[in-house]
Amino acid sequence: MSEQKIRNMEEFAAAIGVSRPTVSKFFNDPASVRPKTREKIEEALERHDYRPNVFAINQNRRSTKNIGVVVPNLADPFFLELARRVELACIDAGYTPIVRSSHGVPELESANLETLRDLKPAGVLLAPFGRESDIRSIKKFDHDFPLVLFDADLSGVGQAFCGTDNFQSINLMVEYLCRSGEPPCFFEMKTPANPNADTRRQAYIESMERHNERPRVHQAMGQGWDFEAIGLAEGGRLLSAGAFETQTILCSNDRLAIGLLAAAYGLGRRVGHGADCNLRVAGHDDHPFSRFTCPALTTISQDYDGIVSRAVTSLLQAIERDRSRSERIDTTFEGRLIMRDSA
């Protein structure tokens, strides 16, 4: 290894006797330069302490090989798993993913998009907050860069949306719970952070009416992303007050259900479908921890692979169109019933 410190591409090109444009061409696409020249550059990289500043190179391009990925909160294992799969799909497609978390703070969503704007991404995949999102700033970004939404939708924004068919998935769960025991009550947050919650409530109401059952919606007070804590506190309050009209409770998401399971345990309620049980609890999402609760949580599994694959494909198609707009395409995937011991 040479002791000479190479500070930039110009110095590297001069040190190895190759033109600066040829070196730049190599770093953009090694196969685009002649084999002998490529071998010379690769051999020189072994001798010199130099690697190009990829972001600086990208700043000089009209479009880069970067894809931004923005999710509401990477501390949530659900979004962590989605982001992981999106990241791998982008890498497989030959792009460099830049994952940004908004840490449960809606204002950071807009800030993340502005940071990505400075990096000139080829496009962005966004799982939005929903009602708390700054629609104006997202629409402005959508005007300038290819944008595809996943998980949660924002009407009229983005070139595509990919997510779960909540009407199908909730109906699937309601049908199972009704035929296997008492019809379910619905437990949700009064001010949910994710717009999917509103869709799931409406899906629950419609499904119960189709089954000739009266919908029973119960709302937990609280805001933010501490779903388990809210489920524990509010679920415990409602259980203690005898507020649930039936012994079956469908939660709008698994994290809320996990909190409710803890509340039931603290109150001495036995959860499950055995003869000695007096409460059934179900959720939605197949959260990574749902199989490890006690009892394991009955839930709906979302098609992670289908959603991610379609979202990335839609973005790549938008990138290939060079930002020219086309009719927005929405794709939803069916959920799958996961029957475990809690219901």
mmCIF file of C-alpha atoms in Angstrom:
data_model
loop_
_atom_site.group_PDB
_atom_site.id
_atom_site.type_symbol
_atom_site.label_atom_id
_atom_site.label_comp_id
_atom_site.label_asym_id
_atom_site.label_seq_id
_atom_site.Cartn_x
_atom_site.Cartn_y
_atom_site.Cartn_z
ATOM 1 C CA MET A 1 0.000 0.000 0.000
ATOM 2 C CA SER A 2 1.395 3.393 -1.015
ATOM 3 C CA GLU A 3 1.992 6.004 1.681
ATOM 4 C CA GLN A 4 0.873 8.707 -0.736
ATOM 5 C CA LYS A 5 -2.520 10.047 0.317
ATOM 6 C CA ILE A 6 -4.813 10.549 -2.664
ATOM 7 C CA ARG A 7 -7.343 13.263 -1.881
ATOM 8 C CA ASN A 8 -9.590 13.244 -4.946
ATOM 9 C CA MET A 9 -10.236 11.637 -8.301
ATOM 10 C CA GLU A 10 -8.029 14.112 -10.157
ATOM 11 C CA GLU A 11 -5.000 13.167 -8.044
ATOM 12 C CA PHE A 12 -5.771 9.459 -8.417
ATOM 13 C CA ALA A 13 -6.028 9.745 -12.209
ATOM 14 C CA ALA A 14 -2.740 11.675 -12.415
ATOM 15 C CA ALA A 15 -0.963 9.192 -10.118
ATOM 16 C CA ILE A 16 -1.853 6.168 -12.257
ATOM 17 C CA GLY A 17 -1.608 7.800 -15.682
ATOM 18 C CA VAL A 18 -5.260 7.443 -16.698
ATOM 19 C CA SER A 19 -7.475 10.321 -17.769
ATOM 20 C CA ARG A 20 -9.905 11.749 -15.227
ATOM 21 C CA PRO A 21 -12.991 11.037 -17.442
ATOM 22 C CA THR A 22 -11.921 7.406 -17.832
ATOM 23 C CA VAL A 23 -11.510 6.986 -14.070
ATOM 24 C CA SER A 24 -14.921 8.545 -13.507
ATOM 25 C CA LYS A 25 -16.403 6.233 -16.110
ATOM 26 C CA PHE A 26 -14.874 3.240 -14.303
ATOM 27 C CA PHE A 27 -16.419 4.182 -10.957
ATOM 28 C CA ASN A 28 -19.805 4.691 -12.587
ATOM 29 C CA ASP A 29 -19.658 1.386 -14.480
ATOM 30 C CA PRO A 30 -16.462 -0.731 -14.487
ATOM 31 C CA ALA A 31 -17.639 -2.707 -17.510
ATOM 32 C CA SER A 32 -17.782 0.494 -19.592
ATOM 33 C CA VAL A 33 -13.974 0.817 -19.839
ATOM 34 C CA ARG A 34 -11.591 -1.409 -21.787
ATOM 35 C CA PRO A 35 -10.456 -4.565 -19.934
ATOM 36 C CA LYS A 36 -6.768 -3.542 -19.822
ATOM 37 C CA THR A 37 -7.646 -0.094 -18.480
ATOM 38 C CA ARG A 38 -10.003 -1.642 -15.942
ATOM 39 C CA GLU A 39 -7.255 -3.981 -14.744
ATOM 40 C CA LYS A 40 -4.859 -1.037 -14.446
ATOM 41 C CA ILE A 41 -7.308 0.964 -12.322
ATOM 42 C CA GLU A 42 -8.181 -2.019 -10.128
ATOM 43 C CA GLU A 43 -4.497 -2.769 -9.568
ATOM 44 C CA ALA A 44 -3.887 0.889 -8.677
ATOM 45 C CA LEU A 45 -6.691 0.819 -6.130
ATOM 46 C CA GLU A 46 -4.804 -1.929 -4.328
ATOM 47 C CA ARG A 47 -1.706 0.294 -4.108
ATOM 48 C CA HIS A 48 -3.275 3.646 -3.264
ATOM 49 C CA ASP A 49 -5.376 4.621 -0.283
ATOM 50 C CA TYR A 50 -8.264 6.036 -2.285
ATOM 51 C CA ARG A 51 -11.972 5.462 -2.655
ATOM 52 C CA PRO A 52 -14.242 7.989 -4.388
ATOM 53 C CA ASN A 53 -16.813 10.053 -2.522
ATOM 54 C CA VAL A 54 -19.939 8.471 -3.950
ATOM 55 C CA PHE A 55 -22.211 11.266 -2.774
ATOM 56 C CA ALA A 56 -19.959 13.918 -4.310
ATOM 57 C CA ILE A 57 -20.028 12.016 -7.606
ATOM 58 C CA ASN A 58 -23.807 11.818 -7.417
ATOM 59 C CA GLN A 59 -24.105 15.572 -6.905
ATOM 60 C CA ASN A 60 -22.763 16.051 -10.420
ATOM 61 C CA ARG A 61 -25.368 13.770 -11.949
ATOM 62 C CA ARG A 62 -28.866 14.655 -13.059
ATOM 63 C CA SER A 63 -30.014 11.377 -11.530
ATOM 64 C CA THR A 64 -28.221 9.076 -9.108
ATOM 65 C CA LYS A 65 -28.282 5.408 -8.198
ATOM 66 C CA ASN A 66 -29.596 6.263 -4.733
ATOM 67 C CA ILE A 67 -33.104 5.331 -3.597
ATOM 68 C CA GLY A 68 -34.473 6.955 -0.470
ATOM 69 C CA VAL A 69 -36.543 4.884 1.942
ATOM 70 C CA VAL A 70 -38.502 6.770 4.614
ATOM 71 C CA VAL A 71 -40.498 5.018 7.354
ATOM 72 C CA PRO A 72 -42.317 6.438 10.400
ATOM 73 C CA ASN A 73 -40.301 4.683 13.082
ATOM 74 C CA LEU A 74 -37.496 2.119 12.836
ATOM 75 C CA ALA A 75 -37.887 1.409 16.544
ATOM 76 C CA ASP A 76 -41.087 -0.412 15.545
ATOM 77 C CA PRO A 77 -40.064 -3.951 14.485
ATOM 78 C CA PHE A 78 -42.879 -3.965 11.928
ATOM 79 C CA PHE A 79 -41.344 -1.048 10.005
ATOM 80 C CA LEU A 80 -37.851 -2.337 10.667
ATOM 81 C CA GLU A 81 -38.738 -5.565 8.872
ATOM 82 C CA LEU A 82 -40.371 -3.693 5.995
ATOM 83 C CA ALA A 83 -37.340 -1.398 5.653
ATOM 84 C CA ARG A 84 -34.969 -4.372 5.731
ATOM 85 C CA ARG A 85 -36.788 -6.065 2.876
ATOM 86 C CA VAL A 86 -37.024 -2.834 0.859
ATOM 87 C CA GLU A 87 -33.311 -2.231 1.381
ATOM 88 C CA LEU A 88 -32.399 -5.699 0.078
ATOM 89 C CA ALA A 89 -34.732 -5.345 -2.916
ATOM 90 C CA CYS A 90 -33.101 -2.020 -3.869
ATOM 91 C CA ILE A 91 -29.627 -3.554 -3.596
ATOM 92 C CA ASP A 92 -30.700 -6.483 -5.784
ATOM 93 C CA ALA A 93 -31.887 -3.956 -8.387
ATOM 94 C CA GLY A 94 -28.466 -2.294 -8.432
ATOM 95 C CA TYR A 95 -29.343 0.779 -6.372
ATOM 96 C CA THR A 96 -27.990 2.151 -3.112
ATOM 97 C CA PRO A 97 -30.770 2.485 -0.502
ATOM 98 C CA ILE A 98 -30.655 5.373 1.964
ATOM 99 C CA VAL A 99 -32.970 4.488 4.851
ATOM 100 C CA ARG A 100 -34.337 7.306 7.005
ATOM 101 C CA SER A 101 -36.518 6.994 10.106
ATOM 102 C CA SER A 102 -38.854 9.767 11.242
ATOM 103 C CA HIS A 103 -38.700 8.410 14.817
ATOM 104 C CA GLY A 104 -42.424 8.832 15.344
ATOM 105 C CA VAL A 105 -42.219 12.610 14.745
ATOM 106 C CA PRO A 106 -44.257 13.789 11.714
ATOM 107 C CA GLU A 107 -42.102 16.906 11.234
ATOM 108 C CA LEU A 108 -39.077 14.680 10.652
ATOM 109 C CA GLU A 109 -40.840 13.064 7.708
ATOM 110 C CA SER A 110 -40.667 16.338 5.754
ATOM 111 C CA ALA A 111 -37.124 16.955 6.987
ATOM 112 C CA ASN A 112 -36.058 13.518 5.747
ATOM 113 C CA LEU A 113 -37.477 14.247 2.304
ATOM 114 C CA GLU A 114 -35.593 17.552 2.179
ATOM 115 C CA THR A 115 -32.364 15.791 3.148
ATOM 116 C CA LEU A 116 -32.920 13.272 0.376
ATOM 117 C CA ARG A 117 -33.640 16.092 -2.063
ATOM 118 C CA ASP A 118 -30.105 17.390 -1.506
ATOM 119 C CA LEU A 119 -28.752 13.929 -2.400
ATOM 120 C CA LYS A 120 -30.640 13.881 -5.733
ATOM 121 C CA PRO A 121 -32.179 10.407 -5.361
ATOM 122 C CA ALA A 122 -33.336 8.457 -8.369
ATOM 123 C CA GLY A 123 -36.584 8.009 -6.458
ATOM 124 C CA VAL A 124 -38.076 7.531 -2.995
ATOM 125 C CA LEU A 125 -40.176 4.876 -1.271
ATOM 126 C CA LEU A 126 -42.274 6.417 1.503
ATOM 127 C CA ALA A 127 -44.333 4.768 4.243
ATOM 128 C CA PRO A 128 -46.152 7.937 5.375
ATOM 129 C CA PHE A 129 -47.579 8.895 8.753
ATOM 130 C CA GLY A 130 -50.917 9.620 7.123
ATOM 131 C CA ARG A 131 -53.127 12.277 8.678
ATOM 132 C CA GLU A 132 -50.130 13.802 10.482
ATOM 133 C CA SER A 133 -48.040 14.026 7.299
ATOM 134 C CA ASP A 134 -47.342 17.412 5.727
ATOM 135 C CA ILE A 135 -49.217 16.738 2.493
ATOM 136 C CA ARG A 136 -48.041 19.961 0.875
ATOM 137 C CA SER A 137 -44.345 19.159 1.313
ATOM 138 C CA ILE A 138 -44.862 15.561 0.139
ATOM 139 C CA LYS A 139 -46.717 16.724 -2.978
ATOM 140 C CA LYS A 140 -43.895 19.176 -3.698
ATOM 141 C CA PHE A 141 -41.364 16.355 -3.439
ATOM 142 C CA ASP A 142 -43.599 14.125 -5.563
ATOM 143 C CA HIS A 143 -43.557 16.789 -8.279
ATOM 144 C CA ASP A 144 -39.750 16.756 -8.442
ATOM 145 C CA PHE A 145 -38.862 13.082 -7.880
ATOM 146 C CA PRO A 146 -40.434 9.665 -8.552
ATOM 147 C CA LEU A 147 -42.314 8.738 -5.375
ATOM 148 C CA VAL A 148 -44.042 5.483 -4.451
ATOM 149 C CA LEU A 149 -45.999 4.969 -1.226
ATOM 150 C CA PHE A 150 -46.163 1.707 0.673
ATOM 151 C CA ASP A 151 -47.956 0.434 3.793
ATOM 152 C CA ALA A 152 -50.180 3.534 4.199
ATOM 153 C CA ASP A 153 -51.785 5.591 1.438
ATOM 154 C CA LEU A 154 -52.204 9.318 0.873
ATOM 155 C CA SER A 155 -54.869 10.141 -1.675
ATOM 156 C CA GLY A 156 -53.546 11.742 -4.841
ATOM 157 C CA VAL A 157 -49.876 11.496 -3.867
ATOM 158 C CA GLY A 158 -47.176 9.381 -5.510
ATOM 159 C CA GLN A 159 -47.030 7.433 -8.732
ATOM 160 C CA ALA A 160 -48.130 4.206 -7.048
ATOM 161 C CA PHE A 161 -49.256 2.721 -3.746
ATOM 162 C CA CYS A 162 -48.630 -0.813 -2.483
ATOM 163 C CA GLY A 163 -50.163 -2.187 0.689
ATOM 164 C CA THR A 164 -52.582 -4.642 2.289
ATOM 165 C CA ASP A 165 -56.251 -5.025 1.376
ATOM 166 C CA ASN A 166 -57.540 -4.229 4.860
ATOM 167 C CA PHE A 167 -61.157 -4.929 3.912
ATOM 168 C CA GLN A 168 -60.233 -8.454 2.842
ATOM 169 C CA SER A 169 -57.958 -9.118 5.826
ATOM 170 C CA ILE A 170 -60.302 -7.776 8.506
ATOM 171 C CA ASN A 171 -63.253 -9.633 7.004
ATOM 172 C CA LEU A 172 -61.183 -12.815 7.039
ATOM 173 C CA MET A 173 -60.512 -12.375 10.760
ATOM 174 C CA VAL A 174 -64.088 -11.390 11.648
ATOM 175 C CA GLU A 175 -65.458 -14.403 9.780
ATOM 176 C CA TYR A 176 -63.109 -16.727 11.679
ATOM 177 C CA LEU A 177 -63.853 -15.214 15.083
ATOM 178 C CA CYS A 178 -67.625 -15.308 14.520
ATOM 179 C CA ARG A 179 -67.699 -18.960 13.489
ATOM 180 C CA SER A 180 -65.297 -20.096 16.221
ATOM 181 C CA GLY A 181 -66.861 -18.272 19.179
ATOM 182 C CA GLU A 182 -68.501 -15.031 20.193
ATOM 183 C CA PRO A 183 -68.441 -12.185 17.642
ATOM 184 C CA PRO A 184 -65.603 -9.727 18.275
ATOM 185 C CA CYS A 185 -65.546 -6.252 19.725
ATOM 186 C CA PHE A 186 -63.073 -3.894 18.047
ATOM 187 C CA PHE A 187 -60.330 -2.207 20.091
ATOM 188 C CA GLU A 188 -58.455 0.725 18.578
ATOM 189 C CA MET A 189 -56.818 4.030 19.489
ATOM 190 C CA LYS A 190 -59.087 7.071 19.505
ATOM 191 C CA THR A 191 -56.510 9.030 17.499
ATOM 192 C CA PRO A 192 -54.588 6.349 15.579
ATOM 193 C CA ALA A 193 -51.168 7.235 14.195
ATOM 194 C CA ASN A 194 -51.620 5.210 11.014
ATOM 195 C CA PRO A 195 -54.428 5.713 8.442
ATOM 196 C CA ASN A 196 -54.753 1.941 8.100
ATOM 197 C CA ALA A 197 -56.546 1.983 11.459
ATOM 198 C CA ASP A 198 -59.465 3.992 10.040
ATOM 199 C CA THR A 199 -59.788 1.571 7.135
ATOM 200 C CA ARG A 200 -59.711 -1.411 9.476
ATOM 201 C CA ARG A 201 -62.439 0.066 11.674
ATOM 202 C CA GLN A 202 -64.686 0.592 8.670
ATOM 203 C CA ALA A 203 -63.865 -2.897 7.404
ATOM 204 C CA TYR A 204 -64.791 -4.345 10.811
ATOM 205 C CA ILE A 205 -68.133 -2.511 10.855
ATOM 206 C CA GLU A 206 -69.051 -3.659 7.359
ATOM 207 C CA SER A 207 -67.991 -7.243 8.034
ATOM 208 C CA MET A 208 -69.992 -7.454 11.275
ATOM 209 C CA GLU A 209 -73.076 -6.135 9.489
ATOM 210 C CA ARG A 210 -72.658 -8.771 6.776
ATOM 211 C CA HIS A 211 -72.610 -11.389 9.535
ATOM 212 C CA ASN A 212 -75.801 -9.888 11.021
ATOM 213 C CA GLU A 213 -73.906 -8.843 14.132
ATOM 214 C CA ARG A 214 -73.870 -5.457 15.847
ATOM 215 C CA PRO A 215 -70.477 -3.695 15.575
ATOM 216 C CA ARG A 216 -68.975 -2.740 18.934
ATOM 217 C CA VAL A 217 -66.055 -0.302 18.700
ATOM 218 C CA HIS A 218 -64.025 0.648 21.784
ATOM 219 C CA GLN A 219 -61.369 3.346 21.626
ATOM 220 C CA ALA A 220 -58.273 3.781 23.768
ATOM 221 C CA MET A 221 -57.192 7.233 24.841
ATOM 222 C CA GLY A 222 -53.619 8.132 23.996
ATOM 223 C CA GLN A 223 -51.409 9.276 21.147
ATOM 224 C CA GLY A 224 -48.045 8.430 19.689
ATOM 225 C CA TRP A 225 -46.263 5.159 19.061
ATOM 226 C CA ASP A 226 -46.351 3.590 22.538
ATOM 227 C CA PHE A 227 -49.041 1.151 21.427
ATOM 228 C CA GLU A 228 -48.194 -1.548 23.964
ATOM 229 C CA ALA A 229 -48.366 0.899 26.870
ATOM 230 C CA ILE A 230 -51.679 2.288 25.612
ATOM 231 C CA GLY A 231 -53.042 -1.219 25.117
ATOM 232 C CA LEU A 232 -51.992 -2.147 28.653
ATOM 233 C CA ALA A 233 -53.441 0.929 30.361
ATOM 234 C CA GLU A 234 -56.608 1.399 28.330
ATOM 235 C CA GLY A 235 -57.221 -2.303 27.766
ATOM 236 C CA GLY A 236 -56.932 -2.884 31.506
ATOM 237 C CA ARG A 237 -59.339 -0.024 32.215
ATOM 238 C CA LEU A 238 -61.947 -1.340 29.789
ATOM 239 C CA LEU A 239 -61.607 -4.941 30.989
ATOM 240 C CA SER A 240 -61.937 -3.873 34.620
ATOM 241 C CA ALA A 241 -65.038 -1.837 33.800
ATOM 242 C CA GLY A 242 -66.642 -4.734 31.923
ATOM 243 C CA ALA A 243 -66.903 -2.498 28.854
ATOM 244 C CA PHE A 244 -66.434 -5.208 26.244
ATOM 245 C CA GLU A 245 -69.816 -6.705 25.371
ATOM 246 C CA THR A 246 -68.377 -10.059 24.278
ATOM 247 C CA GLN A 247 -65.428 -12.188 25.360
ATOM 248 C CA THR A 248 -63.709 -11.760 21.977
ATOM 249 C CA ILE A 249 -61.608 -8.684 21.162
ATOM 250 C CA LEU A 250 -60.108 -7.843 17.758
ATOM 251 C CA CYS A 251 -57.373 -5.207 18.042
ATOM 252 C CA SER A 252 -56.588 -2.898 15.131
ATOM 253 C CA ASN A 253 -52.901 -3.889 15.290
ATOM 254 C CA ASP A 254 -50.707 -6.445 17.043
ATOM 255 C CA ARG A 255 -48.862 -3.953 19.237
ATOM 256 C CA LEU A 256 -52.133 -2.820 20.805
ATOM 257 C CA ALA A 257 -53.070 -6.490 21.247
ATOM 258 C CA ILE A 258 -49.761 -7.217 22.988
ATOM 259 C CA GLY A 259 -50.576 -4.516 25.546
ATOM 260 C CA LEU A 260 -54.084 -5.918 26.000
ATOM 261 C CA LEU A 261 -52.674 -9.404 26.615
ATOM 262 C CA ALA A 262 -50.488 -7.982 29.389
ATOM 263 C CA ALA A 263 -53.504 -6.223 30.893
ATOM 264 C CA ALA A 264 -55.523 -9.437 30.817
ATOM 265 C CA TYR A 265 -52.719 -11.321 32.567
ATOM 266 C CA GLY A 266 -52.533 -8.669 35.284
ATOM 267 C CA LEU A 267 -56.267 -9.008 35.886
ATOM 268 C CA GLY A 268 -56.120 -12.790 36.077
ATOM 269 C CA ARG A 269 -58.027 -13.296 32.820
ATOM 270 C CA ARG A 270 -57.187 -16.491 30.942
ATOM 271 C CA VAL A 271 -56.825 -15.829 27.233
ATOM 272 C CA GLY A 272 -57.388 -18.512 24.617
ATOM 273 C CA HIS A 273 -60.020 -20.887 23.268
ATOM 274 C CA GLY A 274 -59.719 -23.626 25.896
ATOM 275 C CA ALA A 275 -62.470 -24.637 28.316
ATOM 276 C CA ASP A 276 -60.775 -22.753 31.143
ATOM 277 C CA CYS A 277 -60.377 -19.523 29.140
ATOM 278 C CA ASN A 278 -62.717 -16.532 29.350
ATOM 279 C CA LEU A 279 -61.252 -14.152 26.797
ATOM 280 C CA ARG A 280 -60.080 -14.306 23.187
ATOM 281 C CA VAL A 281 -57.727 -11.696 21.682
ATOM 282 C CA ALA A 282 -56.700 -11.245 18.049
ATOM 283 C CA GLY A 283 -54.652 -8.657 16.174
ATOM 284 C CA HIS A 284 -53.452 -7.648 12.734
ATOM 285 C CA ASP A 285 -49.991 -7.421 11.050
ATOM 286 C CA ASP A 286 -48.209 -10.568 12.301
ATOM 287 C CA HIS A 287 -45.781 -8.384 14.214
ATOM 288 C CA PRO A 288 -42.385 -10.128 14.642
ATOM 289 C CA PHE A 289 -43.089 -10.547 18.375
ATOM 290 C CA SER A 290 -46.677 -11.832 18.007
ATOM 291 C CA ARG A 291 -45.647 -15.496 17.938
ATOM 292 C CA PHE A 292 -43.761 -15.078 21.226
ATOM 293 C CA THR A 293 -46.559 -13.584 23.348
ATOM 294 C CA CYS A 294 -48.243 -15.729 25.979
ATOM 295 C CA PRO A 295 -50.442 -17.069 24.600
ATOM 296 C CA ALA A 296 -49.194 -16.659 21.031
ATOM 297 C CA LEU A 297 -51.300 -14.093 19.192
ATOM 298 C CA THR A 298 -53.829 -14.977 16.502
ATOM 299 C CA THR A 299 -53.385 -12.373 13.768
ATOM 300 C CA ILE A 300 -53.323 -11.480 10.080
ATOM 301 C CA SER A 301 -50.042 -11.830 8.217
ATOM 302 C CA GLN A 302 -49.364 -9.157 5.623
ATOM 303 C CA ASP A 303 -47.649 -10.136 2.378
ATOM 304 C CA TYR A 304 -44.335 -8.392 3.090
ATOM 305 C CA ASP A 305 -42.611 -9.820 0.036
ATOM 306 C CA GLY A 306 -45.445 -8.947 -2.332
ATOM 307 C CA ILE A 307 -45.760 -5.379 -1.047
ATOM 308 C CA VAL A 308 -42.024 -4.722 -1.137
ATOM 309 C CA SER A 309 -41.468 -6.330 -4.525
ATOM 310 C CA ARG A 310 -44.310 -4.406 -6.124
ATOM 311 C CA ALA A 311 -43.316 -1.101 -4.492
ATOM 312 C CA VAL A 312 -39.708 -1.364 -5.697
ATOM 313 C CA THR A 313 -40.795 -2.472 -9.178
ATOM 314 C CA SER A 314 -43.239 0.441 -9.411
ATOM 315 C CA LEU A 315 -40.520 2.898 -8.418
ATOM 316 C CA LEU A 316 -38.032 1.488 -10.915
ATOM 317 C CA GLN A 317 -40.660 1.796 -13.652
ATOM 318 C CA ALA A 318 -41.260 5.414 -12.657
ATOM 319 C CA ILE A 319 -37.507 6.073 -12.742
ATOM 320 C CA GLU A 320 -37.245 4.556 -16.211
ATOM 321 C CA ARG A 321 -40.022 6.874 -17.410
ATOM 322 C CA ASP A 322 -37.704 9.734 -16.418
ATOM 323 C CA ARG A 323 -40.306 11.308 -14.133
ATOM 324 C CA SER A 324 -42.980 11.502 -16.834
ATOM 325 C CA ARG A 325 -46.292 11.045 -15.084
ATOM 326 C CA SER A 326 -48.650 8.186 -15.785
ATOM 327 C CA GLU A 327 -51.892 7.042 -14.235
ATOM 328 C CA ARG A 328 -51.402 6.210 -10.570
ATOM 329 C CA ILE A 329 -51.436 2.474 -9.915
ATOM 330 C CA ASP A 330 -52.643 1.097 -6.569
ATOM 331 C CA THR A 331 -51.845 -2.499 -5.678
ATOM 332 C CA THR A 332 -53.149 -4.235 -2.567
ATOM 333 C CA PHE A 333 -52.350 -7.734 -1.369
ATOM 334 C CA GLU A 334 -54.535 -10.127 0.593
ATOM 335 C CA GLY A 335 -53.740 -10.923 4.199
ATOM 336 C CA ARG A 336 -53.407 -14.451 5.563
ATOM 337 C CA LEU A 337 -55.056 -15.730 8.748
ATOM 338 C CA ILE A 338 -52.546 -16.954 11.342
ATOM 339 C CA MET A 339 -54.326 -19.019 13.985
ATOM 340 C CA ARG A 340 -52.524 -19.245 17.314
ATOM 341 C CA ASP A 341 -53.539 -19.910 20.918
ATOM 342 C CA SER A 342 -54.938 -16.469 21.844
ATOM 343 C CA ALA A 343 -58.090 -16.976 19.771
#
